[in-house]
Coordinates of C-alpha atoms and ligand atoms in Angstrom, one line a residue:
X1 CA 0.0 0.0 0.0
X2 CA 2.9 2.4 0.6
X3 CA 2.2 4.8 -2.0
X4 CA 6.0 5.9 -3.3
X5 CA 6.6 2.2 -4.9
X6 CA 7.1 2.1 -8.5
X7 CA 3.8 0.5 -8.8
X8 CA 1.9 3.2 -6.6
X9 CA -1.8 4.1 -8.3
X10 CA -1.3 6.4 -11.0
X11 CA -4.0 9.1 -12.6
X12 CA -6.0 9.4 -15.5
X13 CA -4.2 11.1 -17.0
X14 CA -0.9 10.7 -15.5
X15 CA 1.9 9.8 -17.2
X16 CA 4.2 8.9 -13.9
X17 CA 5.9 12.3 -15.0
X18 CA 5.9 14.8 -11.7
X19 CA 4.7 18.3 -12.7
X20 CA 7.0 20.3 -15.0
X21 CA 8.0 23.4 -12.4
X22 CA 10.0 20.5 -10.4
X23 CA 7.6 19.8 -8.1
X24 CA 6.9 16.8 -6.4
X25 CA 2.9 15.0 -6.5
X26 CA 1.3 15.7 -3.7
X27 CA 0.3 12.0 -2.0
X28 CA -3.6 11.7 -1.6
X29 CA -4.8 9.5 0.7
X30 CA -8.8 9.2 0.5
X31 CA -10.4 7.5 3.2
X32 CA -14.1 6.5 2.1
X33 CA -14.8 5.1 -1.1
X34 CA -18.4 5.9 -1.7
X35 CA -19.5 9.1 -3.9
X36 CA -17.7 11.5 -2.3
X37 CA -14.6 9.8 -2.5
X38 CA -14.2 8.1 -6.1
X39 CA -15.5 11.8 -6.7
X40 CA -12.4 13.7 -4.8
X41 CA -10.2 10.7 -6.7
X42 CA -11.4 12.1 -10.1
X43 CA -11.0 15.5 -9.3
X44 CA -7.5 15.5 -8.0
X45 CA -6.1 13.3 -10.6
X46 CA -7.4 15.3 -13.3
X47 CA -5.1 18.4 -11.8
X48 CA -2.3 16.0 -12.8
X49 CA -0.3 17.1 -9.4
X50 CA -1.6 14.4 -7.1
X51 CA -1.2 10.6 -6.3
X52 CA -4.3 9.4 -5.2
X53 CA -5.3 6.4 -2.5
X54 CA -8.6 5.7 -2.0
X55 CA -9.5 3.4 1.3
X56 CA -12.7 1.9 1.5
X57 CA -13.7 -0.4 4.5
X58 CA -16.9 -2.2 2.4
X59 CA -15.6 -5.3 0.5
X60 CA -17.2 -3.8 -2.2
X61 CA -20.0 -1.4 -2.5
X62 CA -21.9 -1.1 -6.1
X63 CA -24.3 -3.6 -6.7
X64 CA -27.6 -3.0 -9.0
X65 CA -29.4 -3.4 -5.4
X66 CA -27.3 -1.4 -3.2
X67 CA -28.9 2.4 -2.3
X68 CA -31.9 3.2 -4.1
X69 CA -32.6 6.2 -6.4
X70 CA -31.0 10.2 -6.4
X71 CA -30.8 13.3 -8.3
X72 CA -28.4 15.2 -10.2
X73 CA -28.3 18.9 -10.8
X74 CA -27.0 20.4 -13.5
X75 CA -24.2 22.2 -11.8
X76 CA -22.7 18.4 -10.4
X77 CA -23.6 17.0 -14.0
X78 CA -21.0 19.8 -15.2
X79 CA -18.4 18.4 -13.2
X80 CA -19.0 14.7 -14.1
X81 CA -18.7 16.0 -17.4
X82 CA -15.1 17.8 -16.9
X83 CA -14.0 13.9 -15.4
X84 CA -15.5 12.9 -18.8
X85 CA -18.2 11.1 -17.3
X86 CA -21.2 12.8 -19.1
X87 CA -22.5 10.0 -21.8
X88 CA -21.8 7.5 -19.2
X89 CA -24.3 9.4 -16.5
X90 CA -26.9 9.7 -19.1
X91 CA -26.8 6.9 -20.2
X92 CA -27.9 5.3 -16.6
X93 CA -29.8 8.3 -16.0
X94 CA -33.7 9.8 -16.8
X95 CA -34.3 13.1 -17.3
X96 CA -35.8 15.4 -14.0
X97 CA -36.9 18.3 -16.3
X98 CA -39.9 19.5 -13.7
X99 CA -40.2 19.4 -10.0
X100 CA -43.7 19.2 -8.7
X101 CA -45.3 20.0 -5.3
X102 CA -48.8 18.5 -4.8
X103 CA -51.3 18.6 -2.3
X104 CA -53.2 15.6 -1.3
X105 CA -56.9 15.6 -0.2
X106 CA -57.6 13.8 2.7
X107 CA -60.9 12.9 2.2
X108 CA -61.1 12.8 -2.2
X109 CA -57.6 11.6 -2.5
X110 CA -57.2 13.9 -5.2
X111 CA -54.0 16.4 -5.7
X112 CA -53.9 19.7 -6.5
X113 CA -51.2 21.2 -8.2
X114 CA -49.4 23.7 -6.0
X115 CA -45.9 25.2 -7.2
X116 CA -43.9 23.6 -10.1
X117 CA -41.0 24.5 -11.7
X118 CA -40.2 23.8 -15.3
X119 CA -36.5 24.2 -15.5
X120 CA -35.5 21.9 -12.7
X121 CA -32.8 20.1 -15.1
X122 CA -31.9 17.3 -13.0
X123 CA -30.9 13.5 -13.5
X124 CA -32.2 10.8 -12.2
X125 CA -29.9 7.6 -11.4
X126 CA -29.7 4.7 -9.0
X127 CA -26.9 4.8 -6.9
X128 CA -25.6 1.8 -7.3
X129 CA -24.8 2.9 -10.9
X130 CA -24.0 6.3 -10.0
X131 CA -21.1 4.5 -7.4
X132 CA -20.2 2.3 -10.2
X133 CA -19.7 4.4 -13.0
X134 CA -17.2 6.4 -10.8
X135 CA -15.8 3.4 -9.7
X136 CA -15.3 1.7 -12.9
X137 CA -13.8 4.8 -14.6
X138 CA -11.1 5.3 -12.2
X139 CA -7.5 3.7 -13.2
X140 CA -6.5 0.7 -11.7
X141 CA -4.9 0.2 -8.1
X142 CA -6.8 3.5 -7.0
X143 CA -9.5 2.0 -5.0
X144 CA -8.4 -0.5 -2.4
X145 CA -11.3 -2.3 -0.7
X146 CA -11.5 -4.3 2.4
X147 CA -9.1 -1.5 4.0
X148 CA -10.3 0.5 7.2
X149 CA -8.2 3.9 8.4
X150 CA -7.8 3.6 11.8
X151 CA -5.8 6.3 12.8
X152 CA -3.9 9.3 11.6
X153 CA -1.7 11.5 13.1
X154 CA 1.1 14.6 12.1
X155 CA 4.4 14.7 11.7
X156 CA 6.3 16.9 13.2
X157 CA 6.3 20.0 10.9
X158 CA 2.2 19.6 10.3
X159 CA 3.1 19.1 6.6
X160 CA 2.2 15.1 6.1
X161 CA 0.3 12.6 7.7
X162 CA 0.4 9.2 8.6
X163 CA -2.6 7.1 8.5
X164 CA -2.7 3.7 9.9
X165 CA -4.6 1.2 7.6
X166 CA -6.1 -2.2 8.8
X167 CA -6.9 -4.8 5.9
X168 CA -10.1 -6.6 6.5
X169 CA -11.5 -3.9 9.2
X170 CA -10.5 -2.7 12.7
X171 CA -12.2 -6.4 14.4
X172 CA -9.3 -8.1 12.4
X173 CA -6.6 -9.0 14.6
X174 CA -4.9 -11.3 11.8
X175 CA -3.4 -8.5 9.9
X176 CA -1.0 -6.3 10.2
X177 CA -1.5 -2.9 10.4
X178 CA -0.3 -0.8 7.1
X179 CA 1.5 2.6 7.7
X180 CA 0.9 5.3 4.9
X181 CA 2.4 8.6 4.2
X182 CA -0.1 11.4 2.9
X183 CA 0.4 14.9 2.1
X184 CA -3.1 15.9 2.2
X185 CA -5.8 13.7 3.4
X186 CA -9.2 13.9 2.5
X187 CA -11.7 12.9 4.7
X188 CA -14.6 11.0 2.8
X189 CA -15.6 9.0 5.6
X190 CA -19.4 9.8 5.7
X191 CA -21.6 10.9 8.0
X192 CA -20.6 9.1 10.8
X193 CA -17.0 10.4 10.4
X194 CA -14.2 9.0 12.8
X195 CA -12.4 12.0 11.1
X196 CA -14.9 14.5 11.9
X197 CA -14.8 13.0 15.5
X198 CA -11.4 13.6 15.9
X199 CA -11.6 17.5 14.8
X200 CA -14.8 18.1 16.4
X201 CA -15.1 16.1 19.0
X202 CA -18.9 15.7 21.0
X203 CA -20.4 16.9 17.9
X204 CA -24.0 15.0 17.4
X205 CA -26.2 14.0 15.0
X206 CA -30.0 15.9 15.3
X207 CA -32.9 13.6 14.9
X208 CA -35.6 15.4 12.4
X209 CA -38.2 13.5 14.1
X210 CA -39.0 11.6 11.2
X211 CA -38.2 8.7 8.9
X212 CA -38.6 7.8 5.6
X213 CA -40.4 4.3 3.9
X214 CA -38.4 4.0 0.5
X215 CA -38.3 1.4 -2.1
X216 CA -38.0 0.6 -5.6
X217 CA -40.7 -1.1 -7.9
X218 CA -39.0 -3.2 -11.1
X219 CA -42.2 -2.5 -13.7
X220 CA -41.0 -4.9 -16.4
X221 CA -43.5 -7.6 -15.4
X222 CA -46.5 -5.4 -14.3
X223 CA -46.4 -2.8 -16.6
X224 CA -50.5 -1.8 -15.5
X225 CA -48.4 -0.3 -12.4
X226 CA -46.7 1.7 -14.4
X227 CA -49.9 3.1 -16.8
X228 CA -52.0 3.9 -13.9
X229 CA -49.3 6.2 -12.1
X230 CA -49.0 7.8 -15.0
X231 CA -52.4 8.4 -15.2
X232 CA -52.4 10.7 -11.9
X233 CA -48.8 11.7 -12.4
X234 CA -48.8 12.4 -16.1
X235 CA -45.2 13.7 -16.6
X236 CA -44.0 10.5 -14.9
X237 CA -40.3 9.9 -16.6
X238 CA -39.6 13.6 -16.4
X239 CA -40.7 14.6 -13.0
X240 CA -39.9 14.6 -9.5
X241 CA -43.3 14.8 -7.6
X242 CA -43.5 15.3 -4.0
X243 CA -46.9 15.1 -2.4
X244 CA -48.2 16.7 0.4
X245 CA -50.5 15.1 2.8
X246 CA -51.2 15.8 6.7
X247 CA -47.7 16.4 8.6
X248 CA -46.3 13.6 6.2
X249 CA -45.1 14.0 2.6
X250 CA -44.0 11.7 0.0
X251 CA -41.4 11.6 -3.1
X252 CA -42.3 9.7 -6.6
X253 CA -40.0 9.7 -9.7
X254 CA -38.9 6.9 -12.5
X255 CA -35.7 5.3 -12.9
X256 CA -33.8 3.9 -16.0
X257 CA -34.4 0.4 -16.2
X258 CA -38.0 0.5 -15.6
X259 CA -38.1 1.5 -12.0
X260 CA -39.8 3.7 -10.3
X261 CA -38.5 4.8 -6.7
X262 CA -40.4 6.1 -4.0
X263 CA -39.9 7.2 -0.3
X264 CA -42.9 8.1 2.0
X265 CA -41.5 10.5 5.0
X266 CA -43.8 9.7 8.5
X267 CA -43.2 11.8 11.9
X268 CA -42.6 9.5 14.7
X269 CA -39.8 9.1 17.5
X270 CA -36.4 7.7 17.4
X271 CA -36.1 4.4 16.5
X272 CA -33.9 1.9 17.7
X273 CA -31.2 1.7 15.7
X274 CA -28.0 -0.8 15.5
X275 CA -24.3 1.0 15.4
X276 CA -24.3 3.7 13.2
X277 CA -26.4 3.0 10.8
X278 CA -29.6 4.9 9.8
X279 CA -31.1 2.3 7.7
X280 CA -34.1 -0.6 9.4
X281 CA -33.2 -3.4 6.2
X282 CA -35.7 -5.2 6.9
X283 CA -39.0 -4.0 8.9
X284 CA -41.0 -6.8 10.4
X285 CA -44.3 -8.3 8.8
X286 CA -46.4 -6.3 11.0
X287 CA -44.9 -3.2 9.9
X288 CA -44.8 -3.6 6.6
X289 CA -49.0 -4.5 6.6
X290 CA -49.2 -1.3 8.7
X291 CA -47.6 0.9 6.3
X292 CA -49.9 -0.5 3.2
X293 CA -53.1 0.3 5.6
X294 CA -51.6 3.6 6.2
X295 CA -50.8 4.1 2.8
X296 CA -54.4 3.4 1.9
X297 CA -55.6 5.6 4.3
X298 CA -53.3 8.9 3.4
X299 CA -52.9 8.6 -0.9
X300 CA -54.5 8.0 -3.9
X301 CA -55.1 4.4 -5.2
X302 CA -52.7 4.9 -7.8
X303 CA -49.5 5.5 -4.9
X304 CA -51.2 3.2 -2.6
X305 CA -51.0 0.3 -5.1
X306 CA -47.0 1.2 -5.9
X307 CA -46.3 1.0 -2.7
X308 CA -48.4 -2.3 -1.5
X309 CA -46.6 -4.3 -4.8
X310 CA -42.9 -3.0 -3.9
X311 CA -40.9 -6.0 -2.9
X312 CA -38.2 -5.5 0.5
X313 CA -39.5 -1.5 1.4
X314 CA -36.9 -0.6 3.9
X315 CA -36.9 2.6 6.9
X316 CA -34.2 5.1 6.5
X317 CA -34.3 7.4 9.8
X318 CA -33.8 10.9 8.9
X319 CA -30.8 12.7 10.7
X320 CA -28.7 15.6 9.8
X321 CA -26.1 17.8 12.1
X322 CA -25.4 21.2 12.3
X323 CA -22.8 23.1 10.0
X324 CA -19.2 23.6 11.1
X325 CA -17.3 26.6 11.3
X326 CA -14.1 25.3 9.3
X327 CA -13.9 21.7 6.5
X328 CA -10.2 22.0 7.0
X329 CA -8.2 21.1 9.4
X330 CA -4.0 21.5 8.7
X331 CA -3.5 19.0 6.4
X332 CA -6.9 17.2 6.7
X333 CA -10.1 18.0 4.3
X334 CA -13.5 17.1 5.1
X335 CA -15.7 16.4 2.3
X336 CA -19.8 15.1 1.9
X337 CA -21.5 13.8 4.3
X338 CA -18.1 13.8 6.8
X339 CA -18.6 17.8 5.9
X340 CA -22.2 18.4 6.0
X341 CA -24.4 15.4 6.4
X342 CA -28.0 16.5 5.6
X343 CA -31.6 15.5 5.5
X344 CA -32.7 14.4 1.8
X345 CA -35.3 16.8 0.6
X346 CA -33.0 19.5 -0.8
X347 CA -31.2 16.5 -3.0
X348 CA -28.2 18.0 -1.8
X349 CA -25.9 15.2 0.4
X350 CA -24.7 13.8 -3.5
X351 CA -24.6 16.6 -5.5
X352 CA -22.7 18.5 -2.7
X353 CA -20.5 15.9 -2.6
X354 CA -19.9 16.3 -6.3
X355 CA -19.8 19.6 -5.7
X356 CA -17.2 19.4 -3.0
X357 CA -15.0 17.5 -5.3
X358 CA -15.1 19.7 -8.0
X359 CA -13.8 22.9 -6.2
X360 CA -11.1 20.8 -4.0
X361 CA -9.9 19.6 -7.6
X362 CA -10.0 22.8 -9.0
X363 CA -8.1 25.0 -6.0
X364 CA -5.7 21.7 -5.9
X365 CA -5.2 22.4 -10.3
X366 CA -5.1 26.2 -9.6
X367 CA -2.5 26.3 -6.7
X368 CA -0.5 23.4 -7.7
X369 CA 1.1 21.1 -5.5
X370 CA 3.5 23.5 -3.8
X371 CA 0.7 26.2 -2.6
X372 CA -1.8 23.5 -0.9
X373 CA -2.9 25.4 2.6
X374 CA -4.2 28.1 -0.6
X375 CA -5.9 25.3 -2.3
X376 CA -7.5 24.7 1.0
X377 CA -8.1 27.7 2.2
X378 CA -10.1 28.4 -1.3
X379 CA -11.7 25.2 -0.7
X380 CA -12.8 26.0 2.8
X381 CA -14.1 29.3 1.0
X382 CA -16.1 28.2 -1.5
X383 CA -17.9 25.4 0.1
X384 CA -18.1 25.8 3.8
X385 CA -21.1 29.0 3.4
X386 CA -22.9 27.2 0.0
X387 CA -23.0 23.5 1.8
X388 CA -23.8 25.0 5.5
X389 CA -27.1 27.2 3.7
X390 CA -28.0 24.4 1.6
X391 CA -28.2 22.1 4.9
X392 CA -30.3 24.3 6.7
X393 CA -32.5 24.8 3.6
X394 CA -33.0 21.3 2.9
X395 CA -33.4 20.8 7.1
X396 CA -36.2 23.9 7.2
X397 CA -38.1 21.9 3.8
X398 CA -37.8 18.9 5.4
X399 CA -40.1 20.2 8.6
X400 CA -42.3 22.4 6.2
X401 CA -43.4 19.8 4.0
X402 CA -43.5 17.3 7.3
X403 CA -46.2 20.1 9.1
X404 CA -43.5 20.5 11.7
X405 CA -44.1 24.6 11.5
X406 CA -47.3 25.1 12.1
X407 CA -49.7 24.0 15.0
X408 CA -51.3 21.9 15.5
X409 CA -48.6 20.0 13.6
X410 CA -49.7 19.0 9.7
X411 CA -52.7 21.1 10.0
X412 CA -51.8 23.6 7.3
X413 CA -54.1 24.3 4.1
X414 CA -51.7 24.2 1.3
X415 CA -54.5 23.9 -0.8
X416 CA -55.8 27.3 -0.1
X417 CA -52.6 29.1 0.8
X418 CA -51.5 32.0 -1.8
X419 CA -48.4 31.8 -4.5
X420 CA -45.8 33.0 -2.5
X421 CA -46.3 30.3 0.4
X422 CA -46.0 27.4 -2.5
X423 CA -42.8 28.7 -4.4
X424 CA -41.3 28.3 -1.1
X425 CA -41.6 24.2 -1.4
X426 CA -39.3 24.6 -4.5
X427 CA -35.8 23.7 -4.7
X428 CA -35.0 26.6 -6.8
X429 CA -35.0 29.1 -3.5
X430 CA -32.1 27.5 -2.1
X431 CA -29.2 29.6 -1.8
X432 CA -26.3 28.6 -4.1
X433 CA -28.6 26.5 -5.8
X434 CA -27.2 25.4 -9.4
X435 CA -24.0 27.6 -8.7
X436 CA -21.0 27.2 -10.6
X437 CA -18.0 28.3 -8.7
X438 CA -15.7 27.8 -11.6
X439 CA -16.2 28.5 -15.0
X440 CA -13.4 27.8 -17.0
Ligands
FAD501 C1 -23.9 1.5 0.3 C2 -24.5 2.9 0.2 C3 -25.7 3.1 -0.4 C4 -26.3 4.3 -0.5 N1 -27.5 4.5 -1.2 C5 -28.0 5.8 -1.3 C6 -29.2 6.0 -2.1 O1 -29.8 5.1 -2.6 N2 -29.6 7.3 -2.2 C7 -29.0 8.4 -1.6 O2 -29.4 9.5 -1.8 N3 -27.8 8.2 -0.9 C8 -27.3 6.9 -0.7 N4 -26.2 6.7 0.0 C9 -25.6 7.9 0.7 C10 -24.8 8.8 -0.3 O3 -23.8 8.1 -0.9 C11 -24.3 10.0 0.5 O4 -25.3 10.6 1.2 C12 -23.7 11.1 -0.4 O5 -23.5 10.7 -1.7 C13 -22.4 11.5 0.2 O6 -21.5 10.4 0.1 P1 -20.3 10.2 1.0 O7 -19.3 9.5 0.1 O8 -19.9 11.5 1.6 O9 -20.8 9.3 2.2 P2 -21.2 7.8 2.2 O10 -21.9 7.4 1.0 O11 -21.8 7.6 3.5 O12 -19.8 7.0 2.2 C14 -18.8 7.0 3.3 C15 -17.9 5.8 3.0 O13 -16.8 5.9 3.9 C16 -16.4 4.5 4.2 N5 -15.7 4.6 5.5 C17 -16.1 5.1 6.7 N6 -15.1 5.1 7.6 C18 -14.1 4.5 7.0 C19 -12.7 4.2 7.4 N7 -12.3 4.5 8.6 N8 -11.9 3.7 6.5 C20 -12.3 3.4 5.2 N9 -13.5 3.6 4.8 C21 -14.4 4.2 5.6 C22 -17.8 3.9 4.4 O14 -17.7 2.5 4.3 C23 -18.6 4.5 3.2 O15 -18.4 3.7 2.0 C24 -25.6 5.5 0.1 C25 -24.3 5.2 0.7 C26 -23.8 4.0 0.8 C27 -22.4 3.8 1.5

């Protein structure tokens, strides 16, 4: 693993040669390999200055059944593009070209239109693909699997780092521990951080008070499913709808391969939860006829009957933290949800991530390898205001949409309420929202 072998991982686009000023590459070491990461590794070899390591604790990740379904907005397709990833993302994608907020009738179980926006000019992708087309497109020897960082600490002039690397995960006694050298480390660890941790330590995750149903309906043998959401949600294919019902709200849009992804957000208290993570795999028999009863009781037929078919629906608990005051720390950069981890409705935790990648590669490019605390400091610049707004945005639409504002909770009349009320359930009002930092 010691990155200053003759067979260390080399860039796209890196021909071995170090930078023609006489500077040396600056050694990555990436710890995370999910979106954020294989994103940071694209970036930062495309400046042609860095080495890049990514370590990633999951054996492997990508799998057409891992994750469920996300958007992309323009301004993260527009980075994918400058990796060269572009026809690759479309080609796994469907087009978001409206967003749609709805109202749901309790008692009719009919919707009425409330704010839409025509330009929304997002992309709509599983993540699984998403990972793997990141993954895939990466040189070889970048990624290493199956590796957990378990420590890192400065040397003595605060200029590298040395990050301690188990094979096979912390639990495994068997092997050895792995020493590596990194001159800039980026933290991609997600949003349970042990990086973040470190920094800030005490630093908790906020319940919203809700959590969401989500699953993912394969039409191809039941195509009637298909036809009769369309008939109630006519731009189906081109449209992310959200519907609002009584303090609960719930998300519908297609994915390629004939699938149609959906998530159903419902107020309740903390659940029990194993470790860190935020997802209930598998909810009981009992729970899963509760939700179809509820589900009957709160939508239209047409949502009811998509959700009642889905095989395996699984809970995600909704969670976000507040923003810090600083993403970089000496020689250590935090990035996604390590940075800002978020609460889903703003579809922000992926494309910030993106987003994050693209300005650290970019300051990285710009600064070159011998002026990195400017690179960072730019970094830190750029992304700590856009990401901390965009968190609280998504946070505040999270509780609007859930009736969380208004008392008694859910009660509000969205159906009656004027224009100004309803253009403020768009994403469009986000600050920094489609914001290009860089235009080349
Ligand atoms: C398997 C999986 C499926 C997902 N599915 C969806 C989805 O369907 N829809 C959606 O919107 N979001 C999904 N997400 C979350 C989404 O990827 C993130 O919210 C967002 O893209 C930001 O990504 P991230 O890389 O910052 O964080 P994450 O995606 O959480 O990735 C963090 C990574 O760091 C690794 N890691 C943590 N600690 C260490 C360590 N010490 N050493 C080495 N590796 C470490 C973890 O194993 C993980 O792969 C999924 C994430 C994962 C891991």
């Amino acid at each position: 693993m010691e990155q200053e072998t003759d067979d260390s991982p080399r860039g796209s686009g890196d021909s071995g040669e170090e930078p023609r000023n006489g500077a040396t590459k600056l050694r990555v070491i990436v710890i995370g390999g999910s979106v954020a990461g294989l994103a940071c590794a694209h970036a930062l070899l495309k400046t042609g200055v860095c080495r890049v390591m990514v370590i990633e604790k999951a054996r492997a990740l990508s799998g057409n059944n891992t994750g469920a379904g996300l958007g992309i907005d323009a301004a993260a397709c527009e980075a994918m593009e400058d990796w060269g990833l572009r026809d690759e993302l479309h080609l796994n994608s469907k087009p978001l070209d409206y967003e749609e907020n709805r109202a749901v009738d309790p008692e009719r179980k009919v919707s009425v239109k409330l704010a839409r926006d025509e330009n929304f000019r997002h992309w709509a992708v599983h993540w699984g693909q998403l990972h793997r087309i990141l993954r895939e497109s990466l040189p070889p020897g970048i990624v290493h699997f199956n590796h957990e960082a378990i420590s890192f600490e400065d040397s003595e002039d605060g200029k590298t780092m040395l990050v301690k690397v188990v094979e096979g995960g912390s639990n495994n006694n068997l092997h050895a521990v792995k020493e590596v050298w990194g001159d800039l480390i980026v933290a991609a660890d997600g949003s349970v951080s042990r990086t973040r941790q470190f920094y800030v330590p005490g630093d908790k995750r906020r319940y919203s008070g809700y959590c969401a149903w989500r699953g993912v309906y394969d039409y191809s043998d039941n195509p009637e499913i298909r036809e009769s959401i369309q008939k109630v949600y006519g731009d189906i294919g081109h449209c992310l709808y959200f519907d609002i019902a009584r303090g609960s709200h719930a998300v519908l849009y297609e994915l390629p391969g004939q699938r149609l992804n959906w998530l159903w957000y419902v107020n309740q208290p903390e659940p029990h939860l194993e470790g860190d993570s935020v997802t209930i795999p598998q909810p009981g028999k009992e729970e899963v006829a509760k939700l179809h009863k509820e589900a009957d009781r709160t939508w239209g037929p047409e949502l009811a009957e998509l959700i009642r078919v889905t095989p395996d629906p699984f809970i995600n608990a909704i969670y976000d933290k507040n923003p810090l005051k600083q993403l970089v720390f000496s020689r250590v950069v935090l990035v996604g949800d390590a940075a800002h981890p978020t609460t889903p409705h703003g579809l922000r935790s992926t494309n910030m991530a993106i987003m994050d990648a693209h300005v650290l590669g970019k300051a990285v490019g710009k600064w070159g390898s011998r002026n990195l605390d400017s690179a960072l400091t730019e970094y830190q610049m750029k992304r700590l205001s856009a990401t901390s707004q965009q968190a609280l945005f998504s946070r505040h639409l999270g509780r609007l949409k859930q009736g969380m504002l208004f008392e008694p909770q859910g009660s509000f009349p969205w159906s009656t309420c004027d224009e100004g009320m309803v253009e403020g359930l768009l994403q469009r009002n986000m600050s920094y929202y489609q914001w290009r930092c860089y235009v080349d």
